[in-house]
Amino acid sequence: MAEGDGTLRAAKEPQAGDDPPKGDFPLRKKSPKLCGSNYPLSIAFIVVNEFCERFSYYGMRAVLTLYFLSFFHWDENLSTAVYHAFSALCYFTPVIGAIMADSWLGKYKTIIYLSIVYVVGHLIKSVGAIPSLGNQAVHVVLSMVGLFLIALGTGGIKPCVSAFGGDQFEEEHTSERSKFFSIFYLSINAGSLISTFVTPVLRGDVKCFGEDCYALAFGVPAALMVLALVVFIAGSGLYRKTPPQGNVLLEVCKCIGFAIKNRLKNRSREIPKRDHWLDWASEKYSKQLIGEVKMVTRVLFLFIPLPMFWALFDQQGSRWTLQATKMNADFGIYVLQPDQMQFLNPLLILVFIPIFDLGLYPLIDMCKFNFTPIRKMATGMILAGLAFGLAAIIEIKINETDMPQLVPEESLIRVLNLAKNPVQVTIQEKDLFQQPVETFQNPAEYSKLILNGEQQSLRFTLQHQGLTLAFNYTVKEKSVYSLIVFEAEGSLSSRLITDLEAKPENGLAAVRFINGLSQDVNLTIDSRKFIAVQKNYSPSEYSLLERDRYNNGKCITETGEFPLELGLLDFGASYTIVITNISGGAVKTWKSEDIKANNVHMAWQLPQYLLISAGEVMFSITGLAFSYSQSPASMKSVLQAGWLLTVAVGNTFVLIVAEAAPMAQWAEFVLFTVLLFAVCIIFSIMGYFYVSVDPEDLEEKEEKRETSSRGNMIGLVTQKTKL
């Protein structure tokens, strides 16, 4: 479940009731009911529409980071930055949708028009993922246009659909309306849960165009969005449609702007001060509106530290997914895709909400501890920070199997002795390989080779059975090499070949072959991989394969076709496989693990998902419920807009960190942990001095205060006119 939608459960009940047209409702026939109940039949179309739309959005977003990484071959920082730029845009655009619905088109037409934009965006995004369609520039342009339209569509309809569903109920059916919002919330989480599990399977387990099928992974969410639009239109004749009545958010912004402008114009000391800076808007706006804006600004002030929570929370789809690509995903009976781990969040939310509401919170109350909303939100921040602390620890363990980071004038080298007897290797002026290298000895690790420049020509001396041979090779800095020693045509020889400098991405396995036969071979790894390798210990290029056991390969030579067994090629490992001979009707091979496989299991991410999901329940749902309880009825939509903007700002912050301050991933996790703990302290201090109020009591107090000071205000206006 995502951040903005996860909080709507607390937000929607007040919102639906707070959005009636000002004045009398137009005469309308009553909507048909579901099975004789008080539930309008129209809400069935709205709930199904929401399920399909959320499936569409979360399914597409689940595979987005790996799409940037694998399909566009962008680096991790750029992929993360674009992912969070898209997420931020999705939470800026609800303001546009709310203004369109309330000031121009009404909710129904806004949902229809922006859903069409949404569908077009999905279709363009799916077409952009077809590899055979144009070059990478075409794919990038189509994808970015598609993502922009999707952000406009999903954000634009976000504030409209739930309120439109609330409009379907008659005023006396408040209980049914409340239950509708629970069902609506359930449809959001069901769509999120199913899609984040299914679409990674469509991406990784289904192959099209010879690679991961991103076109299908984006196409299925596009189809669901088309279905969402069709279902919504199908219920058109059943809906109660309220006309646009003006947007209170615009009025609030205009009131604040006028107050600031008027205060700046009247900075003279001769003009008496006013009790509150918003009182400077009294010349143009009603006292009621000014009083309500004062209440809202008190709550919005508490929103200032909140974006940092969302900065951490939304990295489940970016940094945490990238972390999962470097882990072991084999759960025995099932191998998870790295982007599938995101399904844990909506699943855990559905589990935690009843546990917290019916178990944890009542238990805390029994202990006589005043667990206020502010304290719940601060606890949620702490849990999210701890989740990132665990992520940092896991990242450090993952890095233990990485290749060393090379600096200028430094390279790595190892020796693979494929001869029949031990070989002593000496490199010019280098103190390496002091012991003879045994035949087919799998080296434990690479040795560091220090050069005297960007590249250096070195003399390699081989001692073998009393004979000494010398070879000259040029070694470049920041490179990884294997020196292959072998016997060809009765004499000792060698070959210096380049190895991978880093682990294969996305949990793939890399494999190359060295042909020790005296004839060329053609290898078939599976139905899609064909490799030709020349004779006399010539190496092939690296091939990237999915993690699997490859025991059904074939080796085709001049003398016939032979079975080829490679065994398990594991997550993130790199292998060199030497074809040594053909014996007993089968190919004999020797396998060396050049880069170690991912040895940290993906299950170790479960604790961090548990912590951040528990943190979301305490922070998100509690936060909106609290803020709504502290604002007047007419200002609920303003607070929802403010809440969604905190999500947008949080994603923007991640974007900035990813691009402007790249660092080791574990260090970035620690940075976000420290920042959230610091923000939590600031928020706790702000909350300590915050005094909870009842908006109705505050409105009455404001009216009395305004009445008593009316004479002074009249005098101020007169004095201002004289000046």
XYZ file of C-alpha atoms in Angstrom, residues 82-665:
584
model
C 13.713 9.433 -12.089
C 11.593 6.986 -10.065
C 11.180 9.513 -7.255
C 10.638 12.389 -9.690
C 7.688 10.421 -11.073
C 6.408 9.625 -7.563
C 6.679 13.283 -6.550
C 4.736 14.374 -9.626
C 1.980 11.882 -8.756
C 1.491 13.739 -5.455
C 1.757 17.269 -6.816
C -0.964 16.741 -9.448
C -3.841 16.023 -7.001
C -4.001 19.778 -6.444
C -4.696 20.208 -10.175
C -7.382 17.518 -10.098
C -9.089 19.074 -7.068
C -9.172 22.522 -8.693
C -10.541 21.084 -11.955
C -13.275 19.172 -10.120
C -14.347 21.910 -7.705
C -14.019 24.963 -9.943
C -14.647 23.790 -13.482
C -15.742 20.271 -14.509
C -17.136 18.604 -11.398
C -15.905 15.293 -10.032
C -17.529 13.003 -12.613
C -16.162 14.717 -15.720
C -12.765 15.236 -14.100
C -12.498 11.498 -13.406
C -13.551 10.658 -16.978
C -11.234 13.091 -18.751
C -8.177 12.426 -16.588
C -8.758 8.663 -16.769
C -8.537 8.955 -20.558
C -5.240 10.804 -20.121
C -4.214 8.025 -17.714
C -5.020 5.288 -20.273
C -3.134 7.083 -23.048
C -0.112 7.388 -20.751
C -0.190 3.663 -20.001
C -0.441 2.770 -23.679
C 2.469 5.037 -24.625
C 4.497 3.592 -21.736
C 3.798 0.021 -22.892
C 4.707 0.783 -26.511
C 7.930 2.429 -25.330
C 8.946 -0.864 -23.685
C 8.979 -2.799 -26.988
C 12.700 -3.304 -27.762
C 12.285 -3.514 -31.538
C 10.567 -0.141 -31.752
C 13.259 2.443 -32.493
C 16.459 3.159 -30.603
C 16.976 3.982 -26.944
C 16.215 7.681 -27.461
C 12.762 6.735 -28.788
C 12.180 4.427 -25.818
C 13.204 7.102 -23.322
C 11.014 9.791 -24.913
C 7.964 7.510 -25.092
C 8.478 6.329 -21.515
C 8.885 9.830 -20.098
C 5.808 11.113 -21.955
C 3.854 8.094 -20.757
C 4.960 8.577 -17.155
C 4.032 12.271 -17.246
C 0.516 11.464 -18.477
C 0.169 8.674 -15.898
C 1.219 11.060 -13.115
C -1.301 13.634 -14.322
C -4.033 11.005 -14.500
C -3.468 9.127 -11.247
C -2.808 12.300 -9.256
C -5.671 14.194 -10.841
C -8.330 11.608 -9.998
C -6.899 10.815 -6.541
C -8.887 13.519 -4.646
C -12.022 12.961 -6.740
C -12.896 9.268 -6.680
C -13.307 8.823 -2.923
C -15.296 12.040 -2.550
C -17.440 11.094 -5.553
C -18.209 7.776 -3.869
C -19.271 9.605 -0.710
C -21.583 11.807 -2.773
C -23.622 8.741 -3.767
C -25.066 8.362 -0.271
C -28.038 10.276 1.056
C -27.421 12.455 4.088
C -29.207 10.156 6.520
C -27.062 7.117 5.577
C -23.878 8.162 7.374
C -23.247 4.669 8.776
C -23.338 3.106 5.309
C -21.104 5.855 3.998
C -18.563 5.088 6.735
C -18.543 1.390 5.830
C -18.164 2.304 2.162
C -14.896 4.067 2.902
C -13.614 0.936 4.649
C -14.499 -1.123 1.561
C -12.937 1.536 -0.647
C -9.757 1.382 1.421
C -9.758 -2.415 1.165
C -9.996 -2.217 -2.636
C -6.927 0.064 -2.677
C -4.871 -2.422 -0.681
C -6.185 -5.437 -2.615
C -5.197 -3.817 -5.910
C -1.787 -2.889 -4.523
C -1.150 -6.311 -2.984
C -2.084 -8.347 -6.060
C -0.373 -6.106 -8.596
C 2.957 -5.827 -6.748
C 3.098 -9.627 -6.656
C 1.866 -10.355 -10.190
C 3.552 -7.773 -12.419
C 7.126 -8.692 -11.377
C 6.260 -12.260 -12.406
C 5.094 -10.994 -15.810
C 8.362 -9.097 -16.119
C 10.829 -11.749 -14.971
C 9.245 -15.146 -15.600
C 7.832 -14.348 -19.039
C 10.333 -13.695 -21.825
C 9.608 -11.677 -24.957
C 11.984 -10.278 -27.564
C 14.687 -12.414 -25.963
C 14.691 -10.636 -22.587
C 12.521 -9.629 -19.608
C 9.040 -8.794 -20.872
C 8.572 -5.198 -19.740
C 6.063 -4.612 -22.536
C 3.783 -7.223 -20.934
C 4.504 -5.984 -17.397
C 3.318 -2.506 -18.450
C 0.645 -3.763 -20.835
C -1.375 -5.656 -18.213
C -1.673 -2.577 -15.930
C -2.672 -0.593 -19.037
C -5.442 -3.118 -19.714
C -6.609 -2.834 -16.099
C -6.801 0.949 -16.444
C -8.866 0.583 -19.619
C -11.157 -1.758 -17.665
C -11.348 0.780 -14.815
C -12.493 3.486 -17.236
C -15.045 1.217 -18.908
C -16.506 0.129 -15.557
C -16.748 3.711 -14.345
C -18.517 4.879 -17.506
C -20.856 1.864 -17.333
C -22.294 3.176 -14.081
C -22.874 6.680 -15.459
C -26.664 6.479 -15.372
C -26.656 5.544 -11.686
C -24.435 8.290 -10.272
C -25.455 11.306 -8.248
C -23.441 14.130 -9.794
C -22.958 17.325 -7.849
C -22.048 20.477 -9.780
C -18.740 22.283 -9.129
C -19.066 24.705 -6.226
C -15.702 26.447 -6.080
C -12.418 25.305 -4.623
C -11.737 26.167 -0.996
C -8.001 25.555 -1.491
C -7.827 28.483 -3.892
C -9.701 30.675 -1.425
C -7.294 29.722 1.344
C -4.265 30.512 -0.833
C -5.757 33.849 -1.891
C -6.549 34.747 1.721
C -3.000 33.945 2.879
C -1.507 35.808 -0.075
C -3.622 38.896 0.546
C -2.744 38.882 4.277
C 0.981 38.787 3.518
C 0.702 41.434 0.812
C -1.401 43.730 3.009
C 0.984 43.337 5.944
C 3.977 44.251 3.801
C 2.177 47.373 2.556
C 1.430 48.526 6.103
C 4.761 48.296 7.864
C 4.567 51.758 9.393
C 4.909 51.885 13.185
C 1.956 54.255 13.298
C -0.366 51.441 12.255
C -1.416 49.365 15.290
C -0.415 45.718 15.270
C -2.989 42.990 14.891
C -3.275 39.898 17.016
C -2.507 37.484 14.174
C -0.800 37.978 10.822
C -3.878 36.538 9.050
C -5.970 39.376 10.497
C -4.419 41.563 7.792
C -6.780 39.835 5.340
C -9.879 41.159 7.132
C -10.324 44.049 4.679
C -11.225 41.566 1.929
C -12.180 38.225 3.483
C -14.798 37.203 6.013
C -13.915 36.672 9.650
C -15.220 33.120 9.413
C -12.832 32.228 6.581
C -9.905 33.911 8.345
C -10.668 32.024 11.556
C -10.815 28.708 9.687
C -7.553 29.441 7.880
C -5.931 30.119 11.259
C -6.960 26.663 12.432
C -5.615 25.061 9.273
C -2.265 26.850 9.433
C -1.737 25.521 12.967
C -1.976 21.973 11.612
C -0.034 22.702 8.414
C 2.804 23.991 10.583
C 3.041 20.507 12.114
C 3.292 19.082 8.576
C 6.670 20.771 7.956
C 8.855 17.904 9.286
C 6.700 15.128 7.781
C 8.253 14.850 4.275
C 11.299 13.117 5.741
C 9.184 10.098 6.699
C 7.945 9.774 3.115
C 11.503 10.197 1.822
C 12.346 6.933 3.570
C 9.034 5.173 3.025
C 8.948 5.510 -0.763
C 12.405 4.014 -1.191
C 10.819 0.569 -0.932
C 10.304 0.770 -4.691
C 13.785 2.087 -5.466
C 16.703 1.561 -3.090
C 15.218 -1.447 -1.302
C 14.347 -3.092 -4.616
C 17.898 -2.480 -5.854
C 19.181 -4.004 -2.628
C 17.035 -7.090 -3.239
C 18.693 -7.591 -6.652
C 21.967 -8.256 -4.798
C 20.506 -10.921 -2.494
C 19.676 -14.624 -2.657
C 15.995 -14.930 -3.609
C 15.646 -18.727 -3.406
C 12.968 -19.586 -0.831
C 13.081 -23.295 -1.650
C 9.639 -23.797 -3.114
C 9.621 -20.421 -4.861
C 12.158 -17.945 -6.209
C 11.020 -14.356 -5.635
C 11.702 -11.584 -8.103
C 13.523 -8.678 -6.387
C 10.674 -6.248 -7.117
C 8.147 -8.687 -5.626
C 9.281 -7.927 -2.085
C 7.214 -4.737 -2.260
C 4.020 -6.789 -1.847
C 4.942 -7.232 1.830
C 3.945 -3.633 2.618
C 0.237 -3.822 1.641
C 0.037 -7.317 3.112
C 1.479 -6.208 6.440
C -0.715 -3.104 6.516
C -3.844 -5.255 6.232
C -2.520 -7.411 9.092
C -1.293 -4.587 11.329
C -4.364 -2.312 11.253
C -6.670 -4.670 13.199
C -3.787 -5.743 15.459
C -2.997 -2.157 16.361
C -6.605 -0.953 16.650
C -7.940 -3.964 18.549
C -4.853 -5.128 20.419
C -1.874 -2.806 20.787
C -3.616 0.533 21.377
C -6.160 -0.843 23.911
C -3.306 -2.604 25.737
C -1.342 0.652 25.967
C -4.468 2.409 27.275
C -4.836 -0.272 29.955
C -1.284 0.559 31.092
C -2.447 4.159 31.712
C 0.053 5.528 29.188
C -1.134 8.609 27.336
C -0.230 7.516 23.804
C -1.257 10.730 22.059
C -1.436 11.054 18.257
C 1.775 13.092 18.269
C 3.549 10.316 20.167
C 2.183 7.691 17.788
C 3.499 9.634 14.803
C 6.902 10.117 16.441
C 7.018 6.384 17.162
C 6.235 5.712 13.504
C 9.195 7.897 12.523
C 11.479 5.988 14.898
C 10.356 2.649 13.445
C 11.027 3.865 9.899
C 14.472 5.085 10.958
C 15.248 1.711 12.542
C 14.143 0.015 9.302
C 16.751 2.006 7.388
C 19.335 1.210 10.036
C 18.710 -2.488 9.393
C 18.891 -1.843 5.649
C 22.345 -0.294 6.162
C 23.569 -3.343 8.104
C 22.288 -5.691 5.388
C 23.951 -3.560 2.706
C 27.303 -3.874 4.490
C 26.930 -7.678 4.592
C 26.002 -7.711 0.895
C 29.130 -5.739 0.018
C 31.329 -8.490 1.429
C 30.864 -10.509 -1.786
C 31.496 -7.522 -4.080
C 34.652 -7.071 -6.068
C 37.141 -4.626 -4.459
C 36.847 -1.020 -5.599
C 39.921 -0.238 -7.699
C 41.780 3.069 -7.628
C 44.072 4.558 -10.303
C 47.279 2.578 -10.992
C 45.764 -0.545 -9.500
C 44.503 -3.798 -11.044
C 43.591 -7.315 -9.951
C 45.016 -10.563 -11.271
C 44.803 -14.309 -10.650
C 46.251 -17.435 -12.259
C 44.277 -20.371 -13.665
C 46.627 -23.312 -14.174
C 45.081 -25.592 -16.798
C 48.318 -27.505 -17.389
C 48.989 -31.021 -16.104
C 51.562 -30.003 -13.465
C 52.091 -27.147 -10.946
C 53.434 -23.860 -12.299
C 55.444 -21.152 -10.540
C 54.424 -17.695 -11.787
C 56.593 -14.608 -11.311
C 55.632 -11.088 -12.384
C 58.312 -8.494 -13.078
C 59.205 -6.579 -9.883
C 56.028 -7.797 -8.146
C 55.947 -9.928 -5.029
C 52.990 -12.147 -5.956
C 52.268 -15.894 -6.232
C 55.082 -17.061 -3.967
C 53.782 -20.630 -3.970
C 53.393 -22.763 -7.128
C 49.874 -22.778 -8.571
C 48.456 -26.286 -8.558
C 46.758 -27.709 -11.599
C 43.078 -26.689 -11.796
C 43.411 -24.888 -8.477
C 40.452 -22.582 -7.870
C 42.014 -19.324 -6.581
C 40.448 -18.065 -3.374
C 40.666 -14.428 -4.434
C 42.351 -11.993 -6.779
C 45.745 -10.465 -6.018
C 46.288 -6.714 -6.194
C 48.705 -5.509 -8.857
C 50.227 -2.025 -8.429
C 51.226 -0.293 -11.687
C 53.459 2.699 -12.362
C 50.923 4.452 -14.607
C 47.629 4.089 -16.444
C 49.066 0.990 -18.086
C 52.299 -0.963 -17.860
C 53.984 -3.700 -19.881
C 54.959 -6.512 -17.524
C 57.067 -9.626 -17.986
C 55.480 -12.860 -16.743
C 57.863 -15.763 -16.059
C 56.553 -19.344 -15.873
C 58.563 -22.211 -14.356
C 57.213 -25.643 -15.264
C 59.027 -28.998 -14.916
C 62.455 -27.373 -14.991
C 61.654 -25.144 -17.966
C 61.399 -21.357 -17.787
C 59.244 -19.398 -20.227
C 58.638 -15.643 -20.394
C 55.676 -13.665 -21.811
C 55.049 -9.920 -22.026
C 51.562 -8.494 -21.432
C 50.215 -4.951 -21.120
C 48.125 -4.408 -17.995
C 45.745 -1.433 -17.656
C 44.684 0.229 -14.424
C 41.265 -0.461 -12.843
C 41.013 -3.767 -14.704
C 40.647 -7.397 -13.633
C 42.629 -10.185 -15.306
C 43.091 -13.945 -15.356
C 46.386 -15.415 -16.542
C 45.564 -18.764 -18.154
C 48.427 -21.255 -18.231
C 47.907 -24.254 -20.506
C 49.652 -26.825 -22.672
C 49.106 -26.560 -26.418
C 50.766 -28.763 -29.024
C 53.169 -30.172 -26.446
C 54.476 -26.859 -25.069
C 53.504 -24.540 -22.231
C 51.734 -21.340 -23.178
C 49.680 -18.609 -21.552
C 46.973 -16.067 -22.283
C 45.960 -12.929 -20.325
C 42.180 -12.382 -20.468
C 39.946 -9.693 -18.995
C 37.441 -10.595 -16.260
C 34.333 -8.849 -14.982
C 35.047 -5.841 -12.758
C 31.755 -5.999 -10.826
C 28.968 -8.422 -9.987
C 26.325 -8.996 -12.678
C 23.298 -6.750 -12.182
C 19.761 -7.749 -11.204
C 20.787 -11.065 -9.669
C 21.850 -12.558 -13.008
C 24.718 -15.044 -13.351
C 27.604 -14.434 -15.758
C 29.360 -17.328 -17.477
C 32.127 -17.671 -20.045
C 33.810 -20.700 -21.574
C 37.407 -21.645 -22.329
C 37.686 -24.315 -25.000
C 40.503 -26.740 -24.117
C 39.756 -28.974 -27.086
C 41.712 -29.047 -30.338
C 38.571 -28.248 -32.324
C 36.049 -25.433 -32.361
C 32.787 -25.978 -30.461
C 29.267 -24.565 -30.550
C 27.506 -24.548 -27.192
C 23.787 -24.484 -26.505
C 23.041 -23.440 -22.929
C 19.270 -23.343 -23.216
C 16.795 -22.718 -26.011
C 17.922 -19.081 -26.303
C 21.713 -19.100 -25.737
C 24.150 -20.223 -28.452
C 27.896 -19.680 -27.992
C 30.728 -20.392 -30.432
C 34.192 -20.905 -28.899
C 37.381 -21.381 -30.870
C 39.893 -24.138 -30.120
C 43.151 -24.159 -28.136
C 42.001 -22.462 -24.914
C 40.294 -19.509 -26.559
C 37.802 -17.726 -24.243
C 34.255 -16.725 -25.086
C 32.521 -13.514 -24.124
C 30.495 -13.435 -20.909
C 26.838 -14.405 -21.187
C 24.232 -13.308 -18.645
C 21.758 -15.965 -17.551
C 18.917 -16.266 -15.088
C 19.786 -18.117 -11.910
C 19.051 -21.796 -12.581
C 20.498 -25.264 -12.970
C 21.672 -25.757 -16.537
C 22.082 -29.492 -17.071
C 20.479 -29.879 -20.495
C 23.003 -28.055 -22.649
C 24.696 -29.336 -25.776
C 28.229 -29.187 -27.117
C 28.500 -29.593 -30.880
C 31.911 -30.437 -32.353
C 33.247 -31.827 -35.622
C 32.900 -35.333 -34.230
C 29.348 -35.078 -32.939
C 26.917 -33.659 -30.410
C 27.450 -34.220 -26.684
C 25.444 -33.359 -23.545
C 26.700 -30.412 -21.473
C 26.025 -30.036 -17.747
C 26.883 -26.736 -16.033
C 25.139 -27.243 -12.692
C 23.814 -24.293 -10.671
C 24.629 -20.788 -11.891
C 23.733 -18.767 -8.809
C 22.521 -15.207 -8.110
C 25.122 -12.527 -8.839
C 27.996 -14.970 -9.456
C 30.505 -15.019 -12.312
C 31.888 -18.300 -13.638
C 34.644 -19.492 -15.938
C 33.937 -22.972 -17.318
C 36.793 -24.845 -18.977
C 35.964 -27.594 -21.473
C 38.742 -30.063 -20.745
C 37.942 -33.149 -22.825
C 35.273 -35.455 -24.168
C 35.062 -38.783 -22.415
C 32.428 -41.486 -22.196
C 30.169 -39.711 -24.653
C 29.968 -36.544 -22.526
C 31.787 -33.235 -22.245
C 34.019 -32.903 -19.165
C 34.231 -29.411 -17.669
C 35.878 -27.586 -14.793
C 34.022 -24.649 -13.231
C 35.666 -21.741 -11.419
C 33.647 -19.160 -9.442
C 35.272 -15.841 -10.352
C 32.894 -13.653 -8.315
C 31.091 -15.119 -5.332
C 27.331 -15.591 -5.469
C 24.940 -13.455 -3.407
C 25.052 -15.057 0.038
C 22.669 -12.771 1.987
C 19.148 -14.140 1.750
C 16.300 -11.886 0.728
C 14.382 -12.972 3.833
C 16.658 -10.640 5.810
C 14.679 -7.754 4.319
C 11.567 -8.913 6.171
C 12.452 -7.144 9.478
C 12.873 -3.785 7.735
C 9.535 -4.225 5.951
C 7.906 -5.124 9.279
C 9.299 -1.989 10.911
C 8.436 0.455 8.139
C 4.920 -0.994 7.702
C 4.270 -0.702 11.445
C 5.669 2.810 11.244
C 3.259 3.657 8.439
C 0.249 2.519 10.472
C 1.323 4.661 13.426
C 2.436 7.655 11.390
C 0.164 7.853 8.376
C -3.280 6.802 9.532
C -2.837 8.454 12.922
C -1.500 11.649 11.335
C -4.446 12.267 9.044
C -6.990 11.322 11.689
C -5.372 13.776 14.108
C -5.043 16.618 11.611
C -8.635 16.214 10.518
C -9.809 16.346 14.117
C -7.996 19.662 14.505
C -9.501 21.457 11.505
C -12.932 22.892 10.738
C -15.276 20.885 8.553
C -14.901 23.129 5.517
C -11.108 22.771 5.477
C -10.707 18.975 5.204
C -9.748 19.129 1.512
C -7.064 21.734 2.250
C -5.462 19.412 4.786
C -5.605 16.480 2.361
C -3.819 18.611 -0.237
C -1.205 19.569 2.358
C -0.745 15.933 3.355
C -0.248 14.790 -0.251
C 2.250 17.579 -0.809
C 4.374 16.262 2.072
C 4.662 12.997 0.113
C 5.712 14.915 -2.998
C 8.326 16.918 -1.095
C 9.719 13.750 0.499
C 10.214 12.128 -2.916
C 11.831 15.304 -4.201
C 14.332 15.136 -1.346
C 15.335 11.567 -2.334
C 15.786 12.737 -5.911
C 18.165 15.474 -4.773
C 20.226 13.163 -2.556
C 20.515 10.495 -5.273
C 21.789 12.926 -7.902
C 23.572 15.648 -5.955
C 25.289 13.625 -3.226
C 26.050 10.093 -4.479
C 27.657 7.926 -1.817
C 28.016 4.299 -0.813
C 24.566 2.782 -0.430
